[in-house]
mmCIF file of C-alpha atoms in Angstrom:
data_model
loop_
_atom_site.group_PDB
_atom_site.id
_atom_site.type_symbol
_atom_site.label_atom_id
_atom_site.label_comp_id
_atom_site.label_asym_id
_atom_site.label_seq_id
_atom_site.Cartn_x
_atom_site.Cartn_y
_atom_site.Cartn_z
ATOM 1 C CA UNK A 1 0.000 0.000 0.000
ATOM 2 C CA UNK A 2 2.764 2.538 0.909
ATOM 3 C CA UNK A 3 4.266 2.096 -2.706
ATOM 4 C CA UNK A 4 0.888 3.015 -3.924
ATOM 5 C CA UNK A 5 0.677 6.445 -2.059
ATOM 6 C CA UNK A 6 3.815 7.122 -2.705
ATOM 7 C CA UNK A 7 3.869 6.544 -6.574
ATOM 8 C CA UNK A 8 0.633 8.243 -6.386
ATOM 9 C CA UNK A 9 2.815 11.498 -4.450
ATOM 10 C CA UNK A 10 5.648 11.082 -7.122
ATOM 11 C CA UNK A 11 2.682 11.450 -10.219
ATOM 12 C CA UNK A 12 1.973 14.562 -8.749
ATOM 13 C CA UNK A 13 5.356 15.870 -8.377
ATOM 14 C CA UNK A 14 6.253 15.246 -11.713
ATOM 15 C CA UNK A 15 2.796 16.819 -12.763
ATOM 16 C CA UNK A 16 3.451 19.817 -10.392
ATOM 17 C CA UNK A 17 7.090 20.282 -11.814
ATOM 18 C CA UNK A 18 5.388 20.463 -14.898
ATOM 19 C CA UNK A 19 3.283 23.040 -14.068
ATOM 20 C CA UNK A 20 5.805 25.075 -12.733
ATOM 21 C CA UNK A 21 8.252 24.947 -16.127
ATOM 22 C CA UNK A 22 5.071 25.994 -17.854
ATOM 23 C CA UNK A 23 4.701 29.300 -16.704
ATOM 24 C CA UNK A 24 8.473 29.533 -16.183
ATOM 25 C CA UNK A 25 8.551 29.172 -19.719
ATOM 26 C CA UNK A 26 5.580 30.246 -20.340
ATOM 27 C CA UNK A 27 6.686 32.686 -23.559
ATOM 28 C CA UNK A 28 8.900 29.893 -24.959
ATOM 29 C CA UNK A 29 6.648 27.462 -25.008
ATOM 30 C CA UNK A 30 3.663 29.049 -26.515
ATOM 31 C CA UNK A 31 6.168 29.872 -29.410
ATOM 32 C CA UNK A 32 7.135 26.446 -29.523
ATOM 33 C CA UNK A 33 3.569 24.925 -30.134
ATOM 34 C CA UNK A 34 2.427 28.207 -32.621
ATOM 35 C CA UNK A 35 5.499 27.169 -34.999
ATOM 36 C CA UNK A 36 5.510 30.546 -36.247
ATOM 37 C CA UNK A 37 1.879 31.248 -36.939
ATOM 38 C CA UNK A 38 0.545 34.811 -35.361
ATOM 39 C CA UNK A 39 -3.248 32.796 -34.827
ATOM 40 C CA UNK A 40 -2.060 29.730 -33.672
ATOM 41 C CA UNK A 41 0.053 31.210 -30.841
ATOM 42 C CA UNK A 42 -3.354 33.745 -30.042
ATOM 43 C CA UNK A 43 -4.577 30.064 -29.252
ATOM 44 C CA UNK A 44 -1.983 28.481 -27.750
ATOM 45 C CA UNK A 45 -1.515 32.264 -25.195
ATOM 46 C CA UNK A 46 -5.256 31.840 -24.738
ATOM 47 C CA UNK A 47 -4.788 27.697 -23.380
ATOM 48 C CA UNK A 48 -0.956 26.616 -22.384
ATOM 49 C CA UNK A 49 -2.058 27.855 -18.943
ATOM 50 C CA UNK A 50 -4.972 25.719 -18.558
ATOM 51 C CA UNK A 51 -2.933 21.964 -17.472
ATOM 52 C CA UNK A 52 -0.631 23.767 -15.131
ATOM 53 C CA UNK A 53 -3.495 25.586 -13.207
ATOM 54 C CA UNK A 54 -5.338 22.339 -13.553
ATOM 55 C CA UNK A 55 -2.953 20.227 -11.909
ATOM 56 C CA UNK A 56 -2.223 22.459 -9.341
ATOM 57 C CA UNK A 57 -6.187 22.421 -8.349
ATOM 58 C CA UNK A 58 -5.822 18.630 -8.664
ATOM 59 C CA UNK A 59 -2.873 18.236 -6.136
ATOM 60 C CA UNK A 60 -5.690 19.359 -3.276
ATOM 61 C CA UNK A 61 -7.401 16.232 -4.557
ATOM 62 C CA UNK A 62 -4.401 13.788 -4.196
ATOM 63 C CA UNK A 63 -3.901 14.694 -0.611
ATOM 64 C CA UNK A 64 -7.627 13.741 0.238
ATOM 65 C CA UNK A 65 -7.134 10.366 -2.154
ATOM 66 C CA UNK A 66 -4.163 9.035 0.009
ATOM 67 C CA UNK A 67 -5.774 10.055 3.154
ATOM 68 C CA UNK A 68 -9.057 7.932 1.292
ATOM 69 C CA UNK A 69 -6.751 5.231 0.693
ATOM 70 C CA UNK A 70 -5.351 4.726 4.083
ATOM 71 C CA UNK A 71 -8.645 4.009 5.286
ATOM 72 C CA UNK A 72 -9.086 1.579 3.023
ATOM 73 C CA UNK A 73 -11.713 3.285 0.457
ATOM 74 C CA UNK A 74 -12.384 0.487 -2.210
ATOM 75 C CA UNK A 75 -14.053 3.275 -4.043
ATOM 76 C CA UNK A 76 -10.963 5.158 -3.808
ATOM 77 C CA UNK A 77 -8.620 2.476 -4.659
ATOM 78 C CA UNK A 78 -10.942 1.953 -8.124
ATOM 79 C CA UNK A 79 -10.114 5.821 -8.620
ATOM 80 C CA UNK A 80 -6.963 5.496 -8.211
ATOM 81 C CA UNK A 81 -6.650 2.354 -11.018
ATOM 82 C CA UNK A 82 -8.562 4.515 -13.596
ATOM 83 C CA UNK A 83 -5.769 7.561 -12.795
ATOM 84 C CA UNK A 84 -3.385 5.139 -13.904
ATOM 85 C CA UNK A 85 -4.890 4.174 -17.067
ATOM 86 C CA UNK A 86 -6.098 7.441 -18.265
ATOM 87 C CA UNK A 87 -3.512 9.223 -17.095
ATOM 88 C CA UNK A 88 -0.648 6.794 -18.949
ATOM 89 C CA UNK A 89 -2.859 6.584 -22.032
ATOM 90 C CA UNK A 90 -3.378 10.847 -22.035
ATOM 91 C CA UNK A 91 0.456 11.221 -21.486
ATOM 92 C CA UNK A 92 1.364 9.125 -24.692
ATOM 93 C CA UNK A 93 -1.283 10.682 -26.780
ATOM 94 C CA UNK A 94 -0.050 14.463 -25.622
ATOM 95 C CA UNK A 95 3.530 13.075 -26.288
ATOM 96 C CA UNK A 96 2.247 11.513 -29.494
ATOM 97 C CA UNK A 97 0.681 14.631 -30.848
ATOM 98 C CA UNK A 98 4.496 16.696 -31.001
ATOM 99 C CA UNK A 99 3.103 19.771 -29.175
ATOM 100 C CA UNK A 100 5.723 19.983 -27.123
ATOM 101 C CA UNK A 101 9.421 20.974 -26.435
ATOM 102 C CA UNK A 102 11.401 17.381 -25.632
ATOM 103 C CA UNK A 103 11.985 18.765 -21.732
ATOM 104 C CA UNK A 104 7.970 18.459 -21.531
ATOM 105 C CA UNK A 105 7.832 15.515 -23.412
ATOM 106 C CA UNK A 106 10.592 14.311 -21.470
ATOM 107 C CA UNK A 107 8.523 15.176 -18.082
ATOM 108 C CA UNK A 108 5.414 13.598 -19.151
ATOM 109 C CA UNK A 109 7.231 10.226 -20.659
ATOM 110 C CA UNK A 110 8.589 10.273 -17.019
ATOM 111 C CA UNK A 111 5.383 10.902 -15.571
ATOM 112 C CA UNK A 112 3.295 8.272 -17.740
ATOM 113 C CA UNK A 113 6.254 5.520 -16.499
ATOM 114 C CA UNK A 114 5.800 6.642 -13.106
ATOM 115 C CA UNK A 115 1.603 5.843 -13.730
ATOM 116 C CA UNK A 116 2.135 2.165 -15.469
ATOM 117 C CA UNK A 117 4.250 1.467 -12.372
ATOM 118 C CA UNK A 118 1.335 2.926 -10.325
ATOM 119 C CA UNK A 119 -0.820 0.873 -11.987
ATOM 120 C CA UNK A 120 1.377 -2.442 -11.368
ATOM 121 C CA UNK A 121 1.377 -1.974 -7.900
ATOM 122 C CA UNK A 122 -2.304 -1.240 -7.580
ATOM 123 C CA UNK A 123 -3.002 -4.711 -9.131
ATOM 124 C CA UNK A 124 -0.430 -6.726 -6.730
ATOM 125 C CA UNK A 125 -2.817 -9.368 -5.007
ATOM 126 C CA UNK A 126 -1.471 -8.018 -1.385
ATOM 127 C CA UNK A 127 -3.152 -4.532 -2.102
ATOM 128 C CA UNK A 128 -6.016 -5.616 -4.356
ATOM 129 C CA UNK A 129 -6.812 -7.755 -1.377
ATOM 130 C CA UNK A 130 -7.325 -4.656 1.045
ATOM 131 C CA UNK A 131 -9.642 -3.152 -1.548
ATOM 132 C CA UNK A 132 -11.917 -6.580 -2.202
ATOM 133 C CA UNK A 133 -15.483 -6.174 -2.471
ATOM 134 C CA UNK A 134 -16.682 -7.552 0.627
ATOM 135 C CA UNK A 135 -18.474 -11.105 -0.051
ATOM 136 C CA UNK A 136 -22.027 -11.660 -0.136
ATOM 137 C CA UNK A 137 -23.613 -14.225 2.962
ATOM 138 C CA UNK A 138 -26.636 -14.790 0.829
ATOM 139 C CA UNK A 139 -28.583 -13.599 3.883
ATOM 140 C CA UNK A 140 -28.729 -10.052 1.734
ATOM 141 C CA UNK A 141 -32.119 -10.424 0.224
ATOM 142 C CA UNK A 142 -34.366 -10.288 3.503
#
């Protein structure tokens, strides 16, 4: 379980790291994505600041999903599983799609690695036993 919450804390460094180079470079990296083209980089101003603020917002959330976890939320755990899918899966598309400058790329290759392992060790039997649906008696129905 503590490799979970701690992979989980690692995602959101990486993801918060990001953030941060964004609007450090900020300027740079809206030129990078425009390639040169005066309305592409009106778009790219208008939305390169929408995953960092995002992810900041979402590192409130990730406090309250460890704390969930601890106290053995199956609901939370099932969360947690579908972060590491969609998360690894969004990461290679957005890596796929050649928006970005390599050190971004670079940061979200790291970041989707650090989500498959995430994954893995969400689906070891020892934790997916903490999270089991509890069993029916067959007393349920009255």
């Amino acid at each position: 379980m503590t490799r979970v919450i701690n992979l989980l804390y690692v995602n959101l460094g990486l993801a918060l790291l990001q953030a941060v180079l964004t609007f450090v470079f900020y300027a740079q990296l809206v030129a990078y994505q425009a390639h040169g083209s005066a309305e592409a980089y009106s778009v790219f101003e208008n939305t390169t600041w929408i995953r960092p603020v995002a992810v900041s917002l979402v590192s409130l959330i990730y406090v309250g999903i460890a704390r969930k976890l601890r106290a053995g939320s199956r609901a939370t755990y099932i969360r947690v599983v579908v972060i590491a899918v969609v998360g690894s899966l969004g990461l290679a598309y957005a890596i796929s799609t050649g928006q970005f400058p390599l050190w971004m790329e670079t940061l979200m290759g790291a970041q989707a690695v650090v989500l498959v392992g995430l994954f893995v060790a969400a689906m070891q039997p020892s934790v997916r036993t903490l999270f089991a649906k509890p069993r029916s008696t067959g007393l349920d129905c009255w």
